[in-house]
């Protein structure tokens, strides 16, 4: 059948292919421990579920405005004003089915064919996919292990051209678990202001910072008007399946983004939005307990992985990912790259991880091999899974 040419430019999240492989192997009876999934293994807090059920019973089962119901937008505006130390109006909030549509909608709204967009590499693969889809030019900004998985500000400066229209940042970061320092944010802000560039700040993991305090680029003077802030409920409240996220942006862009929602989705489920108000305004105990547990698991997985010959890793500062360097392990096992290591671990150790290639192309001069493990799984799974990795990795050396 006839297909639009533009579809050849749309990428995907290859992580989903690994998940499909895991499901197939499990269906065959294999006992797979998966570190591949990027979502909390906790249940959504009960008070949030109850709020959704009440909303359904109260009849909130129809369309809402495309930007989201006003009480939720007001609640989000208060939450962002407080946590980012800026003033946000409900007209500057657009509620979407998950945080992901903010990536698509903002690139779709702000980027013309031939415009350049810088994005973190390794990074969430959807950035590059959407930049390509709209005919923009993706310009990868390397995140470097020697910089604690931040970027070299010289690399950022050098990549700016008259065609640069947007810089995407993500802190805490998927896949490295790194965070950007305040100095990095300030440099990015200065360059964005000087060159009149949008910044898409993906802050979906903002509540999962274990060392230090979360800082947002939007709080830096002069940045509010050029920042598109992405946040949501998926990670903080273990609500990935509810599809509830939002963007904060200047009013005229918010109107465009809401218009895309009118065209694409009409709106996010109305009762889900009522549950979002409860998430923000109700008790935070469950979410805080979950994040506290992630921190403990981070400490365990960090220690255990560093005990494996051929694997070294930095201590992640946030999110629920760890990104070990497996160069030596690959060499010891005669494996060409981390993709082969991913397959090796899946079939030899019954452990699922994601290879570097799931997070973008190799940067120029990048010689090291990495894998991503999500520690959004139980402590028992972490201990058993890492033991299996150790046995399989050290077996030949
Ligand atoms: N941004 C990053 C960096 C992510 O890792 C994810 C999900 O994995 C998202 C955005 C999308 O989140 P949501 O499920 O709310 O669409």
Short mmCIF file of C-alpha atoms and ligand atoms in Angstrom, two decimals:
data_model
loop_
_atom_site.label_atom_id
_atom_site.label_comp_id
_atom_site.label_asym_id
_atom_site.label_seq_id
_atom_site.Cartn_x
_atom_site.Cartn_y
_atom_site.Cartn_z
CA UNK A 1 0.00 0.00 0.00
CA UNK A 2 0.97 3.60 -0.58
CA UNK A 3 2.84 5.21 2.35
CA UNK A 4 3.90 8.79 2.91
CA UNK A 5 7.60 9.39 2.30
CA UNK A 6 7.96 11.15 5.63
CA UNK A 7 7.45 7.85 7.44
CA UNK A 8 10.93 6.79 6.35
CA UNK A 9 12.26 9.57 8.60
CA UNK A 10 10.41 8.52 11.74
CA UNK A 11 12.54 6.51 14.17
CA UNK A 12 11.45 4.51 17.20
CA UNK A 13 12.47 3.33 20.65
CA UNK A 14 14.40 0.14 20.00
CA UNK A 15 13.99 -0.62 23.71
CA UNK A 16 10.53 -1.90 22.80
CA UNK A 17 12.13 -4.56 20.56
CA UNK A 18 14.12 -5.84 23.54
CA UNK A 19 10.94 -5.89 25.61
CA UNK A 20 9.24 -7.98 22.91
CA UNK A 21 12.22 -10.36 22.92
CA UNK A 22 12.00 -10.64 26.73
CA UNK A 23 8.29 -11.42 26.53
CA UNK A 24 8.92 -14.10 23.89
CA UNK A 25 11.61 -15.76 26.00
CA UNK A 26 9.39 -15.62 29.10
CA UNK A 27 6.56 -17.21 27.14
CA UNK A 28 8.99 -20.04 26.29
CA UNK A 29 9.43 -20.53 30.04
CA UNK A 30 12.77 -18.74 30.48
CA UNK A 31 13.34 -16.99 33.81
CA UNK A 32 14.50 -13.58 32.57
CA UNK A 33 15.47 -10.76 34.91
CA UNK A 34 14.84 -7.52 33.09
CA UNK A 35 16.72 -4.30 33.63
CA UNK A 36 15.35 -3.04 30.34
CA UNK A 37 12.17 -1.33 31.32
CA UNK A 38 12.01 2.43 31.92
CA UNK A 39 9.13 2.65 34.33
CA UNK A 40 8.64 2.39 38.09
CA UNK A 41 7.80 -1.14 39.30
CA UNK A 42 5.60 0.40 42.02
CA UNK A 43 1.84 0.63 41.86
CA UNK A 44 0.16 4.03 41.44
CA UNK A 45 -0.63 5.37 44.95
CA UNK A 46 -4.10 4.42 46.16
CA UNK A 47 -5.27 8.02 46.77
CA UNK A 48 -4.63 8.77 43.08
CA UNK A 49 -6.53 5.68 41.94
CA UNK A 50 -9.41 6.59 44.25
CA UNK A 51 -9.55 10.10 42.81
CA UNK A 52 -9.82 8.67 39.28
CA UNK A 53 -12.58 6.25 40.32
CA UNK A 54 -14.46 9.07 42.04
CA UNK A 55 -14.09 11.23 38.91
CA UNK A 56 -15.57 8.44 36.79
CA UNK A 57 -18.45 8.00 39.26
CA UNK A 58 -19.00 11.77 39.26
CA UNK A 59 -19.39 11.67 35.48
CA UNK A 60 -16.10 13.20 34.34
CA UNK A 61 -16.08 10.89 31.37
CA UNK A 62 -16.39 13.36 28.49
CA UNK A 63 -14.08 15.58 26.45
CA UNK A 64 -12.18 18.34 28.21
CA UNK A 65 -10.56 21.39 26.70
CA UNK A 66 -7.55 20.39 24.57
CA UNK A 67 -5.08 22.15 26.87
CA UNK A 68 -6.50 20.28 29.88
CA UNK A 69 -9.08 21.02 32.57
CA UNK A 70 -8.57 24.38 34.28
CA UNK A 71 -8.25 23.06 37.86
CA UNK A 72 -5.42 20.73 36.79
CA UNK A 73 -3.68 23.48 34.81
CA UNK A 74 -3.97 25.75 37.85
CA UNK A 75 -2.60 23.03 40.10
CA UNK A 76 0.32 22.40 37.73
CA UNK A 77 0.98 26.16 37.50
CA UNK A 78 1.21 26.32 41.31
CA UNK A 79 3.46 23.24 41.45
CA UNK A 80 5.86 24.58 38.81
CA UNK A 81 5.84 28.10 40.30
CA UNK A 82 6.86 26.63 43.64
CA UNK A 83 9.39 24.05 42.48
CA UNK A 84 11.07 26.19 39.77
CA UNK A 85 10.79 29.52 41.55
CA UNK A 86 9.09 31.29 38.63
CA UNK A 87 5.60 32.63 38.08
CA UNK A 88 3.49 30.37 35.88
CA UNK A 89 -0.03 31.08 34.68
CA UNK A 90 -2.52 28.34 33.80
CA UNK A 91 -2.48 29.62 30.18
CA UNK A 92 1.14 28.59 30.00
CA UNK A 93 0.32 24.95 30.79
CA UNK A 94 -0.72 22.30 28.26
CA UNK A 95 -1.75 18.89 29.57
CA UNK A 96 -0.96 15.96 27.26
CA UNK A 97 -1.27 12.16 27.25
CA UNK A 98 2.13 11.62 28.91
CA UNK A 99 5.14 13.89 28.66
CA UNK A 100 6.15 12.47 25.28
CA UNK A 101 3.72 14.53 23.16
CA UNK A 102 5.48 17.67 24.43
CA UNK A 103 8.61 16.48 22.60
CA UNK A 104 6.70 15.85 19.39
CA UNK A 105 4.51 18.94 19.59
CA UNK A 106 7.20 21.42 20.46
CA UNK A 107 9.60 20.24 17.74
CA UNK A 108 6.67 20.14 15.29
CA UNK A 109 5.68 23.71 16.24
CA UNK A 110 9.10 25.36 16.42
CA UNK A 111 11.33 23.65 13.83
CA UNK A 112 11.31 24.28 10.09
CA UNK A 113 12.97 22.10 7.47
CA UNK A 114 16.73 22.58 7.64
CA UNK A 115 16.70 24.06 11.15
CA UNK A 116 19.25 22.52 13.48
CA UNK A 117 18.37 21.04 16.84
CA UNK A 118 20.98 19.97 19.36
CA UNK A 119 20.15 17.02 21.56
CA UNK A 120 21.97 14.91 24.15
CA UNK A 121 23.69 11.78 22.89
CA UNK A 122 23.35 9.17 24.33
CA UNK A 123 19.78 10.23 24.98
CA UNK A 124 16.09 9.46 24.73
CA UNK A 125 15.78 8.30 21.09
CA UNK A 126 12.53 10.14 20.44
CA UNK A 127 14.34 13.50 20.21
CA UNK A 128 16.35 12.51 17.14
CA UNK A 129 13.42 10.67 15.63
CA UNK A 130 11.11 13.69 15.74
CA UNK A 131 13.79 16.16 14.60
CA UNK A 132 14.31 13.97 11.52
CA UNK A 133 10.59 13.55 10.99
CA UNK A 134 9.95 17.29 10.69
CA UNK A 135 12.91 17.68 8.31
CA UNK A 136 15.19 19.31 10.86
CA UNK A 137 18.86 18.48 11.23
CA UNK A 138 19.72 16.56 14.40
CA UNK A 139 22.98 17.74 15.93
CA UNK A 140 24.13 15.34 18.66
CA UNK A 141 25.80 16.86 21.72
CA UNK A 142 28.06 14.19 23.26
CA UNK A 143 27.59 13.38 26.93
CA UNK A 144 30.93 12.34 28.31
CA UNK A 145 31.78 9.85 31.02
CA UNK A 146 34.79 11.96 32.06
CA UNK A 147 32.37 14.84 32.65
CA UNK A 148 30.03 12.74 34.76
CA UNK A 149 27.81 12.39 31.70
CA UNK A 150 27.42 16.09 31.24
CA UNK A 151 28.63 17.74 28.02
CA UNK A 152 31.70 19.79 27.30
CA UNK A 153 30.50 23.40 27.04
CA UNK A 154 33.06 23.88 24.23
CA UNK A 155 31.22 21.19 22.24
CA UNK A 156 27.96 23.04 22.80
CA UNK A 157 29.40 26.39 21.72
CA UNK A 158 31.06 24.88 18.64
CA UNK A 159 27.85 23.30 17.44
CA UNK A 160 25.88 26.55 17.38
CA UNK A 161 25.27 27.87 13.86
CA UNK A 162 22.84 30.50 12.53
CA UNK A 163 20.51 27.58 11.82
CA UNK A 164 20.39 26.32 15.43
CA UNK A 165 16.84 26.83 16.64
CA UNK A 166 16.57 24.55 19.64
CA UNK A 167 18.70 22.86 22.28
CA UNK A 168 17.23 19.85 24.09
CA UNK A 169 18.48 19.06 27.57
CA UNK A 170 17.44 16.27 29.91
CA UNK A 171 18.42 16.25 33.57
CA UNK A 172 18.33 13.85 35.41
CA UNK A 173 19.12 11.96 32.27
CA UNK A 174 17.99 8.86 30.47
CA UNK A 175 20.10 6.68 29.95
CA UNK A 176 23.10 7.80 32.02
CA UNK A 177 21.44 8.85 35.30
CA UNK A 178 23.64 11.96 35.15
CA UNK A 179 22.53 15.47 36.02
CA UNK A 180 23.62 18.80 34.59
CA UNK A 181 25.42 21.09 37.02
CA UNK A 182 24.15 24.59 37.64
CA UNK A 183 27.20 25.91 35.75
CA UNK A 184 26.24 23.78 32.72
CA UNK A 185 22.69 25.11 32.90
CA UNK A 186 23.98 28.68 33.14
CA UNK A 187 26.25 28.22 30.12
CA UNK A 188 23.43 26.66 28.13
CA UNK A 189 21.15 29.54 29.13
CA UNK A 190 23.73 32.17 28.15
CA UNK A 191 24.24 30.56 24.73
CA UNK A 192 20.48 30.17 24.19
CA UNK A 193 19.82 33.80 25.05
CA UNK A 194 22.72 35.14 22.97
CA UNK A 195 21.61 33.16 19.91
CA UNK A 196 17.85 33.44 20.43
CA UNK A 197 17.32 29.67 20.69
CA UNK A 198 14.51 27.62 22.24
CA UNK A 199 15.43 25.23 25.04
CA UNK A 200 13.35 22.09 25.46
CA UNK A 201 14.09 21.03 29.03
CA UNK A 202 12.97 17.46 29.64
CA UNK A 203 12.49 17.32 33.41
CA UNK A 204 10.46 14.10 33.59
CA UNK A 205 12.87 12.73 36.26
CA UNK A 206 13.04 15.99 38.28
CA UNK A 207 11.84 14.38 41.50
CA UNK A 208 14.44 11.63 41.36
CA UNK A 209 17.62 13.42 42.33
CA UNK A 210 19.63 11.59 44.99
CA UNK A 211 22.66 13.78 45.48
CA UNK A 212 22.04 17.49 45.67
CA UNK A 213 19.00 19.44 44.66
CA UNK A 214 17.12 19.48 41.37
CA UNK A 215 17.76 22.62 39.34
CA UNK A 216 15.91 23.76 36.27
CA UNK A 217 17.17 25.99 33.48
CA UNK A 218 13.80 27.76 33.49
CA UNK A 219 14.68 29.38 36.85
CA UNK A 220 17.62 31.26 35.31
CA UNK A 221 16.70 34.89 34.54
CA UNK A 222 15.75 35.38 30.88
CA UNK A 223 14.99 31.69 30.32
CA UNK A 224 11.30 31.43 31.05
CA UNK A 225 10.26 32.95 27.73
CA UNK A 226 12.41 30.57 25.68
CA UNK A 227 12.05 27.35 27.69
CA UNK A 228 9.61 24.57 26.97
CA UNK A 229 9.54 22.58 30.18
CA UNK A 230 8.43 18.96 29.98
CA UNK A 231 7.29 17.22 33.14
CA UNK A 232 4.58 14.74 34.04
CA UNK A 233 3.16 12.11 36.30
CA UNK A 234 4.53 8.92 34.71
CA UNK A 235 7.69 8.56 36.77
CA UNK A 236 7.08 10.56 39.97
CA UNK A 237 3.73 8.89 40.68
CA UNK A 238 4.26 5.56 38.88
CA UNK A 239 1.56 6.50 36.36
CA UNK A 240 3.12 5.48 33.03
CA UNK A 241 -0.05 3.78 31.81
CA UNK A 242 -2.35 6.65 32.70
CA UNK A 243 -0.81 8.89 30.05
CA UNK A 244 -0.63 12.20 31.85
CA UNK A 245 2.08 14.78 31.33
CA UNK A 246 2.40 18.47 30.58
CA UNK A 247 4.45 21.26 29.10
CA UNK A 248 5.07 24.76 30.41
CA UNK A 249 5.74 27.37 27.74
CA UNK A 250 4.95 30.90 26.66
CA UNK A 251 1.30 31.49 25.98
CA UNK A 252 1.41 31.80 22.16
CA UNK A 253 3.28 28.49 21.86
CA UNK A 254 0.86 26.88 24.32
CA UNK A 255 -1.97 27.82 21.94
CA UNK A 256 -0.22 26.06 19.03
CA UNK A 257 0.54 22.98 21.10
CA UNK A 258 -3.05 22.77 22.32
CA UNK A 259 -4.16 23.06 18.66
CA UNK A 260 -2.01 20.07 17.77
CA UNK A 261 -3.71 18.22 20.63
CA UNK A 262 -7.11 19.22 19.18
CA UNK A 263 -6.02 17.70 15.88
CA UNK A 264 -4.35 14.61 17.27
CA UNK A 265 -5.99 13.56 20.55
CA UNK A 266 -8.76 16.06 21.36
CA UNK A 267 -7.66 15.87 25.01
CA UNK A 268 -6.25 13.62 27.71
CA UNK A 269 -8.83 11.40 29.48
CA UNK A 270 -10.76 13.72 31.80
CA UNK A 271 -10.87 11.45 34.87
CA UNK A 272 -7.11 10.93 34.52
CA UNK A 273 -6.71 14.68 34.77
CA UNK A 274 -8.72 14.76 38.03
CA UNK A 275 -6.42 12.05 39.36
CA UNK A 276 -3.51 14.35 38.44
CA UNK A 277 -4.85 17.04 40.80
CA UNK A 278 -4.88 14.51 43.62
CA UNK A 279 -1.34 13.44 42.72
CA UNK A 280 -0.04 16.99 43.05
CA UNK A 281 -2.13 18.12 46.00
CA UNK A 282 -2.70 14.94 48.01
CA UNK A 283 -0.23 13.18 50.34
CA UNK A 284 3.21 12.61 48.82
CA UNK A 285 4.24 9.74 51.15
CA UNK A 286 4.00 6.91 48.58
CA UNK A 287 5.92 8.80 45.94
CA UNK A 288 8.62 9.80 48.44
CA UNK A 289 8.90 6.22 49.73
CA UNK A 290 9.30 4.94 46.17
CA UNK A 291 12.02 7.49 45.41
CA UNK A 292 13.77 6.61 48.69
CA UNK A 293 13.74 2.96 47.65
CA UNK A 294 15.20 3.86 44.22
CA UNK A 295 18.07 5.58 45.99
CA UNK A 296 18.80 2.46 48.07
CA UNK A 297 18.68 0.29 44.95
CA UNK A 298 21.00 2.70 43.18
CA UNK A 299 23.54 2.23 45.95
CA UNK A 300 23.24 -1.57 45.71
CA UNK A 301 23.48 -1.84 41.93
CA UNK A 302 26.33 0.66 41.78
CA UNK A 303 28.37 -1.34 44.29
CA UNK A 304 27.57 -4.75 42.76
CA UNK A 305 28.27 -3.76 39.15
CA UNK A 306 31.61 -2.27 40.09
CA UNK A 307 32.55 -5.67 41.55
CA UNK A 308 32.46 -7.26 38.12
CA UNK A 309 35.73 -7.63 36.28
CA UNK A 310 35.60 -5.60 33.06
CA UNK A 311 32.72 -3.35 34.15
CA UNK A 312 33.03 0.06 35.77
CA UNK A 313 30.37 2.63 36.45
CA UNK A 314 29.83 6.08 37.83
CA UNK A 315 27.32 6.58 40.59
CA UNK A 316 24.19 7.96 38.93
CA UNK A 317 22.81 11.12 40.51
CA UNK A 318 19.21 10.73 39.47
CA UNK A 319 16.43 8.89 37.54
CA UNK A 320 16.50 5.08 37.91
CA UNK A 321 19.17 4.19 35.39
CA UNK A 322 22.81 3.21 35.63
CA UNK A 323 25.10 3.32 32.61
CA UNK A 324 28.17 1.15 33.10
CA UNK A 325 31.20 1.16 30.86
CA UNK A 326 31.53 -2.41 29.54
CA UNK A 327 34.39 -1.90 27.09
CA UNK A 328 36.72 -4.30 28.84
CA UNK A 329 33.99 -6.90 29.39
CA UNK A 330 33.24 -6.88 25.65
CA UNK A 331 36.94 -7.25 24.88
CA UNK A 332 37.35 -10.14 27.34
CA UNK A 333 34.40 -11.94 25.79
CA UNK A 334 35.47 -11.25 22.18
CA UNK A 335 32.28 -9.29 21.57
CA UNK A 336 32.34 -6.53 18.99
CA UNK A 337 30.16 -4.02 20.81
CA UNK A 338 27.56 -3.51 23.53
CA UNK A 339 24.81 -4.73 21.19
CA UNK A 340 26.50 -8.13 21.12
CA UNK A 341 26.96 -7.91 24.89
CA UNK A 342 23.22 -7.21 25.27
CA UNK A 343 22.42 -10.36 23.26
CA UNK A 344 25.07 -12.35 25.11
CA UNK A 345 23.59 -11.41 28.48
CA UNK A 346 20.06 -12.14 27.33
CA UNK A 347 20.84 -15.62 26.03
CA UNK A 348 23.69 -16.66 28.34
CA UNK A 349 22.64 -15.04 31.60
CA UNK A 350 18.88 -14.62 31.12
CA UNK A 351 19.29 -10.92 31.89
CA UNK A 352 17.89 -8.11 29.75
CA UNK A 353 19.77 -4.82 29.46
CA UNK A 354 19.87 -2.18 26.72
CA UNK A 355 22.89 -1.50 24.53
CA UNK A 356 24.34 1.96 23.83
CA UNK A 357 22.83 1.84 20.34
CA UNK A 358 19.30 2.08 21.83
CA UNK A 359 20.18 5.68 22.74
CA UNK A 360 21.44 7.10 19.48
CA UNK A 361 24.32 6.83 17.09
CA UNK A 362 27.92 6.63 18.29
CA UNK A 363 29.49 10.07 18.71
CA UNK A 364 32.52 10.94 16.61
CA UNK A 365 35.55 9.43 18.31
CA UNK A 366 33.42 7.48 20.83
CA UNK A 367 35.30 4.25 21.45
CA UNK A 368 33.88 2.98 24.72
CA UNK A 369 31.00 0.52 25.07
CA UNK A 370 28.08 1.06 27.47
CA UNK A 371 24.84 -0.60 28.50
CA UNK A 372 21.85 0.82 30.40
CA UNK A 373 20.26 -0.93 33.33
CA UNK A 374 17.05 0.29 34.88
CA UNK A 375 16.94 -0.43 38.59
CA UNK A 376 13.19 -0.03 38.73
CA UNK A 377 13.03 -3.64 39.83
CA UNK A 378 13.20 -5.32 43.25
CA UNK A 379 16.39 -5.55 45.34
CA UNK A 380 16.22 -9.36 45.00
CA UNK A 381 16.12 -9.05 41.20
CA UNK A 382 18.99 -6.60 41.27
CA UNK A 383 21.17 -8.87 43.37
CA UNK A 384 20.33 -12.01 41.40
CA UNK A 385 20.51 -10.23 38.03
CA UNK A 386 23.91 -8.69 38.71
CA UNK A 387 25.19 -12.05 40.00
CA UNK A 388 24.17 -13.61 36.68
CA UNK A 389 25.90 -10.80 34.77
CA UNK A 390 29.04 -11.37 36.85
CA UNK A 391 29.07 -15.10 36.20
CA UNK A 392 28.52 -14.68 32.46
CA UNK A 393 30.98 -11.82 32.11
CA UNK A 394 33.83 -13.32 34.09
CA UNK A 395 33.39 -16.83 32.69
CA UNK A 396 35.97 -16.41 29.90
CA UNK A 397 38.46 -14.10 31.56
N1 LIG B 1 11.46 11.91 28.49
C1 LIG B 1 12.32 10.96 28.91
C2 LIG B 1 13.76 11.29 29.04
C3 LIG B 1 11.87 9.68 29.18
O1 LIG B 1 12.73 8.74 29.60
C4 LIG B 1 10.48 9.39 29.02
C5 LIG B 1 9.97 8.02 29.25
O2 LIG B 1 10.65 7.07 29.33
C6 LIG B 1 9.64 10.42 28.59
C7 LIG B 1 10.15 11.66 28.34
C8 LIG B 1 8.17 10.18 28.34
O3 LIG B 1 7.43 10.02 29.45
P1 LIG B 1 5.85 9.73 29.38
O4 LIG B 1 5.66 8.29 29.67
O5 LIG B 1 5.25 10.64 30.42
O6 LIG B 1 5.37 10.09 28.02
#
